[in-house]
Amino acid sequence: MKQTAVIGAGVMGETLLSGLVRAGRRVDQLLVGEKRAVRASELVERYGVAVVSNVEAATKADTVALVVKPQDMAEVLDEIAGSLRPGQLLVSLAAGITTAFIESRVPAGVAVVRVMPNTPALVDQGMSAISAGSHCDEAHLAEAESLMASVGKVVRVPEKQQDAVTAISGSGPAYIFFVVESMIEAGVHLGLPRATAHELVIQTLVGSAQMLAETNEHPTVLREQVTSPGGTTAAAVRELEIHRVRAAFLAALEAARDRSRELASGS
C-alpha cells in the first residue's frame, strides 16, 4: 500500500490534503509532517490522518509533497535528506525552487517534480503546471498529476517555462482580483450601492469565465459579440486601449516572470 506524505500543513498544504481525501485517497495512506502541536491536533480531528515528524513522513512515504515556503526549503531538505531513497518521488510546490536545487540536496536517484499551483485550488478550481526533474519517469509524472488533479487542472510544461507559468497562473488570481476590485469601485463611483456593484461584477466574472470554458471560443470573438459598433462597450474598450491596458498587462507579467527568475537564481 503506497503512502503519500504532505510536509507543510499551511493553507496550501491543507488544501492539497483535503483535496486528496475528497478525491478518494484513503486516510491510512496519507501522512502529514507538521511540527506545531496545535495545528497537528486540528488536522487529526478534521481528517483523521496520522501527523508525524518530517523525518518519519519522508521515511515511510513513497511520495512526499513539499508544501513549504521557498525560504524554508533548504532547511527541510537538510532535515529529511538522510531518510530519502532512490526511486522515491518528491513533489515541490515551492515557488521559484528548481528541481536542480532539490536534486543537489537529496540522494541520487530521488525523482523530483516541480509544481506551480495557484490559490483557486482552495475551491478545487486550481491550475497547476508540473515539470520533471532529471530522474523522473512517466509513473512519477502521472503520480504528481494525480496529486494536483485533486484540487483542479494540471498541465505539463518544460521547467524553463515555469517562470512564465508563475507570471500567468501562479500570480494570475491577484490580477483578476485587482480588476474585480477596480470594477466594483467604478460601480460605486457611478452611483451603485457597493453590495449591488459587488454582485454585478462577481456574477459577470463567473458567467464570462464559464462562457470561455464551455464555448471554446477565442476571447476576441466573445468580446466582439458584446461590442456593438458605436455602442457603450465600444466606448469603454476605446478608453482601455487609450490607457494602454493591454500593454500594462504585458509589462506586469514580464515583471512577475523576471522576479520568478530572480527567486530561482537566488535559491
PDB file of C-alpha atoms in Angstrom:
ATOM      1  CA  MET A   1       0.000   0.000   0.000  1.00  0.00           C
ATOM      2  CA  LYS A   2       1.662   3.197  -1.183  1.00  0.00           C
ATOM      3  CA  GLN A   3       1.909   6.084   1.248  1.00  0.00           C
ATOM      4  CA  THR A   4       1.760   9.791   0.418  1.00  0.00           C
ATOM      5  CA  ALA A   5       3.105  12.419   2.790  1.00  0.00           C
ATOM      6  CA  VAL A   6       2.382  16.142   2.837  1.00  0.00           C
ATOM      7  CA  ILE A   7       5.142  18.086   4.572  1.00  0.00           C
ATOM      8  CA  GLY A   8       3.928  21.548   5.498  1.00  0.00           C
ATOM      9  CA  ALA A   9       0.351  21.990   6.691  1.00  0.00           C
ATOM     10  CA  GLY A  10      -0.239  25.653   5.938  1.00  0.00           C
ATOM     11  CA  VAL A  11      -3.106  26.811   3.750  1.00  0.00           C
ATOM     12  CA  MET A  12      -1.884  25.141   0.545  1.00  0.00           C
ATOM     13  CA  GLY A  13      -0.746  22.017   2.383  1.00  0.00           C
ATOM     14  CA  GLU A  14      -4.164  21.530   3.934  1.00  0.00           C
ATOM     15  CA  THR A  15      -5.794  22.357   0.603  1.00  0.00           C
ATOM     16  CA  LEU A  16      -3.879  19.503  -1.033  1.00  0.00           C
ATOM     17  CA  LEU A  17      -4.621  17.175   1.868  1.00  0.00           C
ATOM     18  CA  SER A  18      -8.350  17.870   1.817  1.00  0.00           C
ATOM     19  CA  GLY A  19      -8.423  17.530  -1.967  1.00  0.00           C
ATOM     20  CA  LEU A  20      -6.788  14.125  -1.784  1.00  0.00           C
ATOM     21  CA  VAL A  21      -9.307  12.990   0.820  1.00  0.00           C
ATOM     22  CA  ARG A  22     -12.236  14.209  -1.303  1.00  0.00           C
ATOM     23  CA  ALA A  23     -10.708  12.530  -4.350  1.00  0.00           C
ATOM     24  CA  GLY A  24     -10.880   9.187  -2.596  1.00  0.00           C
ATOM     25  CA  ARG A  25      -7.406   8.704  -1.124  1.00  0.00           C
ATOM     26  CA  ARG A  26      -7.641   6.504   1.921  1.00  0.00           C
ATOM     27  CA  VAL A  27      -6.752   8.288   5.137  1.00  0.00           C
ATOM     28  CA  ASP A  28      -4.477   5.421   6.175  1.00  0.00           C
ATOM     29  CA  GLN A  29      -2.435   6.085   3.020  1.00  0.00           C
ATOM     30  CA  LEU A  30      -1.804   9.713   3.981  1.00  0.00           C
ATOM     31  CA  LEU A  31       0.766  11.181   6.347  1.00  0.00           C
ATOM     32  CA  VAL A  32       1.280  14.794   7.354  1.00  0.00           C
ATOM     33  CA  GLY A  33       4.544  16.294   8.537  1.00  0.00           C
ATOM     34  CA  GLU A  34       3.733  19.120  10.935  1.00  0.00           C
ATOM     35  CA  LYS A  35       5.737  20.347  13.942  1.00  0.00           C
ATOM     36  CA  ARG A  36       3.161  22.633  15.570  1.00  0.00           C
ATOM     37  CA  ALA A  37       1.237  20.628  18.165  1.00  0.00           C
ATOM     38  CA  VAL A  38      -1.941  22.691  17.995  1.00  0.00           C
ATOM     39  CA  ARG A  39      -2.009  22.510  14.219  1.00  0.00           C
ATOM     40  CA  ALA A  40      -1.330  18.772  14.308  1.00  0.00           C
ATOM     41  CA  SER A  41      -4.303  18.247  16.621  1.00  0.00           C
ATOM     42  CA  GLU A  42      -6.550  20.218  14.260  1.00  0.00           C
ATOM     43  CA  LEU A  43      -5.583  18.040  11.302  1.00  0.00           C
ATOM     44  CA  VAL A  44      -6.049  14.788  13.208  1.00  0.00           C
ATOM     45  CA  GLU A  45      -9.511  15.884  14.321  1.00  0.00           C
ATOM     46  CA  ARG A  46     -10.511  17.244  10.920  1.00  0.00           C
ATOM     47  CA  TYR A  47      -9.214  14.496   8.635  1.00  0.00           C
ATOM     48  CA  GLY A  48      -8.248  11.540  10.827  1.00  0.00           C
ATOM     49  CA  VAL A  49      -4.754  11.451   9.294  1.00  0.00           C
ATOM     50  CA  ALA A  50      -1.551  10.474  11.041  1.00  0.00           C
ATOM     51  CA  VAL A  51       0.561  13.542  11.843  1.00  0.00           C
ATOM     52  CA  VAL A  52       4.229  12.650  12.235  1.00  0.00           C
ATOM     53  CA  SER A  53       7.658  14.253  12.147  1.00  0.00           C
ATOM     54  CA  ASN A  54       9.079  15.319   8.793  1.00  0.00           C
ATOM     55  CA  VAL A  55      11.707  12.607   9.055  1.00  0.00           C
ATOM     56  CA  GLU A  56       9.130   9.887   9.708  1.00  0.00           C
ATOM     57  CA  ALA A  57       6.987  11.168   6.843  1.00  0.00           C
ATOM     58  CA  ALA A  58       9.963  11.042   4.476  1.00  0.00           C
ATOM     59  CA  THR A  59      10.943   7.574   5.697  1.00  0.00           C
ATOM     60  CA  LYS A  60       7.535   5.951   5.311  1.00  0.00           C
ATOM     61  CA  ALA A  61       6.117   7.648   2.202  1.00  0.00           C
ATOM     62  CA  ASP A  62       6.559   6.669  -1.419  1.00  0.00           C
ATOM     63  CA  THR A  63       5.572  10.188  -2.484  1.00  0.00           C
ATOM     64  CA  VAL A  64       6.432  13.301  -0.477  1.00  0.00           C
ATOM     65  CA  ALA A  65       4.741  16.608  -1.287  1.00  0.00           C
ATOM     66  CA  LEU A  66       6.855  19.514  -0.052  1.00  0.00           C
ATOM     67  CA  VAL A  67       4.425  22.364   0.614  1.00  0.00           C
ATOM     68  CA  VAL A  68       6.774  24.743   2.398  1.00  0.00           C
ATOM     69  CA  LYS A  69       7.862  28.336   1.895  1.00  0.00           C
ATOM     70  CA  PRO A  70      10.724  28.771  -0.589  1.00  0.00           C
ATOM     71  CA  GLN A  71      12.961  30.224   2.110  1.00  0.00           C
ATOM     72  CA  ASP A  72      12.398  27.117   4.263  1.00  0.00           C
ATOM     73  CA  MET A  73      13.095  24.561   1.538  1.00  0.00           C
ATOM     74  CA  ALA A  74      16.839  24.164   2.151  1.00  0.00           C
ATOM     75  CA  GLU A  75      16.313  23.562   5.872  1.00  0.00           C
ATOM     76  CA  VAL A  76      13.565  20.987   5.271  1.00  0.00           C
ATOM     77  CA  LEU A  77      15.663  19.169   2.670  1.00  0.00           C
ATOM     78  CA  ASP A  78      18.633  19.040   5.044  1.00  0.00           C
ATOM     79  CA  GLU A  79      16.319  17.568   7.679  1.00  0.00           C
ATOM     80  CA  ILE A  80      14.838  14.784   5.527  1.00  0.00           C
ATOM     81  CA  ALA A  81      17.615  14.019   3.014  1.00  0.00           C
ATOM     82  CA  GLY A  82      19.021  11.173   5.085  1.00  0.00           C
ATOM     83  CA  SER A  83      15.625   9.461   5.069  1.00  0.00           C
ATOM     84  CA  LEU A  84      15.060   9.625   1.325  1.00  0.00           C
ATOM     85  CA  ARG A  85      15.889   6.855  -1.147  1.00  0.00           C
ATOM     86  CA  PRO A  86      16.292   6.388  -4.897  1.00  0.00           C
ATOM     87  CA  GLY A  87      13.003   5.978  -6.743  1.00  0.00           C
ATOM     88  CA  GLN A  88      11.093   7.959  -4.163  1.00  0.00           C
ATOM     89  CA  LEU A  89       9.101  10.919  -5.503  1.00  0.00           C
ATOM     90  CA  LEU A  90       9.423  14.477  -4.187  1.00  0.00           C
ATOM     91  CA  VAL A  91       6.778  16.916  -5.402  1.00  0.00           C
ATOM     92  CA  SER A  92       7.720  20.516  -4.656  1.00  0.00           C
ATOM     93  CA  LEU A  93       5.084  23.262  -4.523  1.00  0.00           C
ATOM     94  CA  ALA A  94       7.567  25.964  -3.517  1.00  0.00           C
ATOM     95  CA  ALA A  95       7.662  28.892  -5.935  1.00  0.00           C
ATOM     96  CA  GLY A  96      10.990  29.552  -7.583  1.00  0.00           C
ATOM     97  CA  ILE A  97      12.713  26.415  -6.294  1.00  0.00           C
ATOM     98  CA  THR A  98      14.233  24.469  -9.184  1.00  0.00           C
ATOM     99  CA  THR A  99      14.454  20.714  -9.498  1.00  0.00           C
ATOM    100  CA  ALA A 100      18.244  21.089  -9.725  1.00  0.00           C
ATOM    101  CA  PHE A 101      18.303  22.847  -6.346  1.00  0.00           C
ATOM    102  CA  ILE A 102      16.369  19.988  -4.734  1.00  0.00           C
ATOM    103  CA  GLU A 103      18.297  17.233  -6.504  1.00  0.00           C
ATOM    104  CA  SER A 104      21.589  18.694  -5.282  1.00  0.00           C
ATOM    105  CA  ARG A 105      20.429  18.212  -1.684  1.00  0.00           C
ATOM    106  CA  VAL A 106      18.899  14.729  -1.803  1.00  0.00           C
ATOM    107  CA  PRO A 107      20.302  11.261  -2.590  1.00  0.00           C
ATOM    108  CA  ALA A 108      20.971  10.437  -6.238  1.00  0.00           C
ATOM    109  CA  GLY A 109      18.015   8.789  -7.936  1.00  0.00           C
ATOM    110  CA  VAL A 110      15.288  10.584  -5.987  1.00  0.00           C
ATOM    111  CA  ALA A 111      12.688  11.759  -8.505  1.00  0.00           C
ATOM    112  CA  VAL A 112      11.709  15.433  -8.261  1.00  0.00           C
ATOM    113  CA  VAL A 113       8.702  17.154  -9.800  1.00  0.00           C
ATOM    114  CA  ARG A 114       8.303  20.915  -9.611  1.00  0.00           C
ATOM    115  CA  VAL A 115       4.767  22.295  -9.358  1.00  0.00           C
ATOM    116  CA  MET A 116       3.408  25.806  -9.734  1.00  0.00           C
ATOM    117  CA  PRO A 117      -0.097  25.774  -8.224  1.00  0.00           C
ATOM    118  CA  ASN A 118      -2.425  28.693  -7.605  1.00  0.00           C
ATOM    119  CA  THR A 119      -4.890  29.701  -4.911  1.00  0.00           C
ATOM    120  CA  PRO A 120      -8.145  28.656  -6.657  1.00  0.00           C
ATOM    121  CA  ALA A 121      -7.062  25.186  -5.538  1.00  0.00           C
ATOM    122  CA  LEU A 122      -8.803  26.232  -2.311  1.00  0.00           C
ATOM    123  CA  VAL A 123     -12.129  25.740  -4.131  1.00  0.00           C
ATOM    124  CA  ASP A 124     -10.976  22.800  -6.297  1.00  0.00           C
ATOM    125  CA  GLN A 125     -10.506  25.084  -9.313  1.00  0.00           C
ATOM    126  CA  GLY A 126      -6.725  25.308  -9.222  1.00  0.00           C
ATOM    127  CA  MET A 127      -4.391  25.415 -12.205  1.00  0.00           C
ATOM    128  CA  SER A 128      -1.106  23.567 -11.676  1.00  0.00           C
ATOM    129  CA  ALA A 129       1.831  23.249 -14.036  1.00  0.00           C
ATOM    130  CA  ILE A 130       4.274  20.403 -13.394  1.00  0.00           C
ATOM    131  CA  SER A 131       7.831  19.864 -14.628  1.00  0.00           C
ATOM    132  CA  ALA A 132      10.001  16.771 -14.392  1.00  0.00           C
ATOM    133  CA  GLY A 133      13.435  16.641 -12.824  1.00  0.00           C
ATOM    134  CA  SER A 134      16.282  14.546 -14.193  1.00  0.00           C
ATOM    135  CA  HIS A 135      15.275  11.255 -12.526  1.00  0.00           C
ATOM    136  CA  CYS A 136      11.524  11.277 -13.296  1.00  0.00           C
ATOM    137  CA  ASP A 137       9.787   8.659 -15.375  1.00  0.00           C
ATOM    138  CA  GLU A 138       6.218   8.580 -16.656  1.00  0.00           C
ATOM    139  CA  ALA A 139       4.937   6.934 -13.481  1.00  0.00           C
ATOM    140  CA  HIS A 140       6.373   9.737 -11.348  1.00  0.00           C
ATOM    141  CA  LEU A 141       4.795  12.410 -13.522  1.00  0.00           C
ATOM    142  CA  ALA A 142       1.461  10.573 -13.520  1.00  0.00           C
ATOM    143  CA  GLU A 143       1.511  10.432  -9.724  1.00  0.00           C
ATOM    144  CA  ALA A 144       2.268  14.152  -9.482  1.00  0.00           C
ATOM    145  CA  GLU A 145      -0.602  14.817 -11.898  1.00  0.00           C
ATOM    146  CA  SER A 146      -2.901  12.701  -9.769  1.00  0.00           C
ATOM    147  CA  LEU A 147      -1.971  14.655  -6.636  1.00  0.00           C
ATOM    148  CA  MET A 148      -2.648  18.048  -8.172  1.00  0.00           C
ATOM    149  CA  ALA A 149      -5.736  16.901 -10.099  1.00  0.00           C
ATOM    150  CA  SER A 150      -7.421  16.502  -6.707  1.00  0.00           C
ATOM    151  CA  VAL A 151      -7.616  20.320  -6.488  1.00  0.00           C
ATOM    152  CA  GLY A 152      -8.035  21.368 -10.127  1.00  0.00           C
ATOM    153  CA  LYS A 153      -6.496  21.064 -13.586  1.00  0.00           C
ATOM    154  CA  VAL A 154      -2.915  20.094 -14.409  1.00  0.00           C
ATOM    155  CA  VAL A 155      -0.635  20.692 -17.388  1.00  0.00           C
ATOM    156  CA  ARG A 156       2.903  19.510 -18.077  1.00  0.00           C
ATOM    157  CA  VAL A 157       5.483  22.106 -19.114  1.00  0.00           C
ATOM    158  CA  PRO A 158       9.265  22.130 -19.582  1.00  0.00           C
ATOM    159  CA  GLU A 159      10.874  23.573 -16.471  1.00  0.00           C
ATOM    160  CA  LYS A 160      12.262  26.522 -18.447  1.00  0.00           C
ATOM    161  CA  GLN A 161       8.640  27.707 -18.838  1.00  0.00           C
ATOM    162  CA  GLN A 162       7.875  27.699 -15.121  1.00  0.00           C
ATOM    163  CA  ASP A 163       8.757  31.387 -14.682  1.00  0.00           C
ATOM    164  CA  ALA A 164       6.195  32.287 -17.348  1.00  0.00           C
ATOM    165  CA  VAL A 165       3.659  29.955 -15.703  1.00  0.00           C
ATOM    166  CA  THR A 166       4.278  31.716 -12.393  1.00  0.00           C
ATOM    167  CA  ALA A 167       3.558  35.057 -14.065  1.00  0.00           C
ATOM    168  CA  ILE A 168       0.369  33.833 -15.761  1.00  0.00           C
ATOM    169  CA  SER A 169      -1.441  31.404 -13.471  1.00  0.00           C
ATOM    170  CA  GLY A 170       0.587  31.442 -10.270  1.00  0.00           C
ATOM    171  CA  SER A 171       0.166  35.179  -9.747  1.00  0.00           C
ATOM    172  CA  GLY A 172      -2.838  35.405 -12.057  1.00  0.00           C
ATOM    173  CA  PRO A 173      -5.590  35.314  -9.424  1.00  0.00           C
ATOM    174  CA  ALA A 174      -4.229  38.556  -7.965  1.00  0.00           C
ATOM    175  CA  TYR A 175      -4.615  40.300 -11.336  1.00  0.00           C
ATOM    176  CA  ILE A 176      -8.214  39.091 -11.613  1.00  0.00           C
ATOM    177  CA  PHE A 177      -8.978  40.258  -8.074  1.00  0.00           C
ATOM    178  CA  PHE A 178      -7.386  43.621  -8.888  1.00  0.00           C
ATOM    179  CA  VAL A 179      -9.643  44.052 -11.939  1.00  0.00           C
ATOM    180  CA  VAL A 180     -12.713  42.988  -9.941  1.00  0.00           C
ATOM    181  CA  GLU A 181     -11.801  45.410  -7.159  1.00  0.00           C
ATOM    182  CA  SER A 182     -11.413  48.219  -9.719  1.00  0.00           C
ATOM    183  CA  MET A 183     -14.759  47.465 -11.372  1.00  0.00           C
ATOM    184  CA  ILE A 184     -16.567  47.438  -8.029  1.00  0.00           C
ATOM    185  CA  GLU A 185     -15.036  50.784  -7.104  1.00  0.00           C
ATOM    186  CA  ALA A 186     -16.061  52.157 -10.500  1.00  0.00           C
ATOM    187  CA  GLY A 187     -19.621  50.935  -9.900  1.00  0.00           C
ATOM    188  CA  VAL A 188     -19.739  52.789  -6.607  1.00  0.00           C
ATOM    189  CA  HIS A 189     -18.359  55.900  -8.316  1.00  0.00           C
ATOM    190  CA  LEU A 190     -21.140  55.630 -10.906  1.00  0.00           C
ATOM    191  CA  GLY A 191     -23.762  55.641  -8.146  1.00  0.00           C
ATOM    192  CA  LEU A 192     -24.432  51.981  -7.395  1.00  0.00           C
ATOM    193  CA  PRO A 193     -24.633  50.677  -3.819  1.00  0.00           C
ATOM    194  CA  ARG A 194     -21.434  48.751  -3.033  1.00  0.00           C
ATOM    195  CA  ALA A 195     -23.324  45.481  -2.425  1.00  0.00           C
ATOM    196  CA  THR A 196     -25.054  45.800  -5.802  1.00  0.00           C
ATOM    197  CA  ALA A 197     -21.812  46.619  -7.598  1.00  0.00           C
ATOM    198  CA  HIS A 198     -20.141  43.630  -5.913  1.00  0.00           C
ATOM    199  CA  GLU A 199     -22.881  41.225  -7.008  1.00  0.00           C
ATOM    200  CA  LEU A 200     -22.946  42.564 -10.561  1.00  0.00           C
ATOM    201  CA  VAL A 201     -19.191  42.281 -11.017  1.00  0.00           C
ATOM    202  CA  ILE A 202     -18.765  38.855  -9.402  1.00  0.00           C
ATOM    203  CA  GLN A 203     -21.555  37.234 -11.402  1.00  0.00           C
ATOM    204  CA  THR A 204     -20.296  38.876 -14.586  1.00  0.00           C
ATOM    205  CA  LEU A 205     -16.864  37.379 -13.888  1.00  0.00           C
ATOM    206  CA  VAL A 206     -18.264  33.913 -13.131  1.00  0.00           C
ATOM    207  CA  GLY A 207     -20.505  33.914 -16.193  1.00  0.00           C
ATOM    208  CA  SER A 208     -17.784  35.188 -18.504  1.00  0.00           C
ATOM    209  CA  ALA A 209     -15.314  32.576 -17.272  1.00  0.00           C
ATOM    210  CA  GLN A 210     -17.894  29.851 -17.809  1.00  0.00           C
ATOM    211  CA  MET A 211     -18.547  31.083 -21.355  1.00  0.00           C
ATOM    212  CA  LEU A 212     -14.817  30.932 -22.105  1.00  0.00           C
ATOM    213  CA  ALA A 213     -14.558  27.430 -20.680  1.00  0.00           C
ATOM    214  CA  GLU A 214     -17.676  25.959 -22.285  1.00  0.00           C
ATOM    215  CA  THR A 215     -17.757  27.585 -25.725  1.00  0.00           C
ATOM    216  CA  ASN A 216     -14.022  27.229 -26.504  1.00  0.00           C
ATOM    217  CA  GLU A 217     -14.365  30.462 -28.458  1.00  0.00           C
ATOM    218  CA  HIS A 218     -11.413  32.808 -28.699  1.00  0.00           C
ATOM    219  CA  PRO A 219     -11.824  35.674 -26.203  1.00  0.00           C
ATOM    220  CA  THR A 220     -11.674  38.160 -29.078  1.00  0.00           C
ATOM    221  CA  VAL A 221     -14.755  36.541 -30.631  1.00  0.00           C
ATOM    222  CA  LEU A 222     -16.666  36.693 -27.351  1.00  0.00           C
ATOM    223  CA  ARG A 223     -15.622  40.302 -26.777  1.00  0.00           C
ATOM    224  CA  GLU A 224     -16.778  41.297 -30.257  1.00  0.00           C
ATOM    225  CA  GLN A 225     -20.159  39.666 -29.606  1.00  0.00           C
ATOM    226  CA  VAL A 226     -20.674  42.163 -26.771  1.00  0.00           C
ATOM    227  CA  THR A 227     -19.226  45.138 -28.636  1.00  0.00           C
ATOM    228  CA  SER A 228     -21.831  46.766 -30.885  1.00  0.00           C
ATOM    229  CA  PRO A 229     -20.494  49.397 -33.297  1.00  0.00           C
ATOM    230  CA  GLY A 230     -20.723  52.818 -31.677  1.00  0.00           C
ATOM    231  CA  GLY A 231     -22.187  51.354 -28.505  1.00  0.00           C
ATOM    232  CA  THR A 232     -21.398  51.541 -24.805  1.00  0.00           C
ATOM    233  CA  THR A 233     -18.936  48.650 -24.805  1.00  0.00           C
ATOM    234  CA  ALA A 234     -17.065  50.108 -27.776  1.00  0.00           C
ATOM    235  CA  ALA A 235     -16.710  53.380 -25.885  1.00  0.00           C
ATOM    236  CA  ALA A 236     -15.342  51.590 -22.838  1.00  0.00           C
ATOM    237  CA  VAL A 237     -12.903  49.409 -24.799  1.00  0.00           C
ATOM    238  CA  ARG A 238     -11.646  52.515 -26.600  1.00  0.00           C
ATOM    239  CA  GLU A 239     -10.716  54.038 -23.242  1.00  0.00           C
ATOM    240  CA  LEU A 240      -8.922  50.840 -22.204  1.00  0.00           C
ATOM    241  CA  GLU A 241      -6.894  50.958 -25.416  1.00  0.00           C
ATOM    242  CA  ILE A 242      -6.117  54.673 -24.972  1.00  0.00           C
ATOM    243  CA  HIS A 243      -4.795  53.934 -21.476  1.00  0.00           C
ATOM    244  CA  ARG A 244      -2.760  51.024 -22.861  1.00  0.00           C
ATOM    245  CA  VAL A 245      -4.240  48.420 -20.528  1.00  0.00           C
ATOM    246  CA  ARG A 246      -3.105  45.621 -22.836  1.00  0.00           C
ATOM    247  CA  ALA A 247       0.484  46.911 -22.744  1.00  0.00           C
ATOM    248  CA  ALA A 248       0.271  47.338 -18.968  1.00  0.00           C
ATOM    249  CA  PHE A 249      -0.673  43.685 -18.579  1.00  0.00           C
ATOM    250  CA  LEU A 250       2.266  42.619 -20.716  1.00  0.00           C
ATOM    251  CA  ALA A 251       4.641  44.751 -18.637  1.00  0.00           C
ATOM    252  CA  ALA A 252       3.175  43.425 -15.404  1.00  0.00           C
ATOM    253  CA  LEU A 253       3.515  39.790 -16.443  1.00  0.00           C
ATOM    254  CA  GLU A 254       7.067  40.369 -17.648  1.00  0.00           C
ATOM    255  CA  ALA A 255       7.877  41.835 -14.228  1.00  0.00           C
ATOM    256  CA  ALA A 256       6.396  38.787 -12.497  1.00  0.00           C
ATOM    257  CA  ARG A 257       8.365  36.440 -14.773  1.00  0.00           C
ATOM    258  CA  ASP A 258      11.594  38.339 -14.116  1.00  0.00           C
ATOM    259  CA  ARG A 259      11.026  38.241 -10.360  1.00  0.00           C
ATOM    260  CA  SER A 260      10.420  34.495 -10.558  1.00  0.00           C
ATOM    261  CA  ARG A 261      13.753  34.126 -12.352  1.00  0.00           C
ATOM    262  CA  GLU A 262      15.472  36.151  -9.621  1.00  0.00           C
ATOM    263  CA  LEU A 263      13.979  33.935  -6.918  1.00  0.00           C
ATOM    264  CA  ALA A 264      15.047  30.806  -8.785  1.00  0.00           C
ATOM    265  CA  SER A 265      18.629  32.038  -9.228  1.00  0.00           C
ATOM    266  CA  GLY A 266      18.756  33.040  -5.579  1.00  0.00           C
ATOM    267  CA  SER A 267      17.706  29.561  -4.492  1.00  0.00           C
TER     268      SER A 267
END
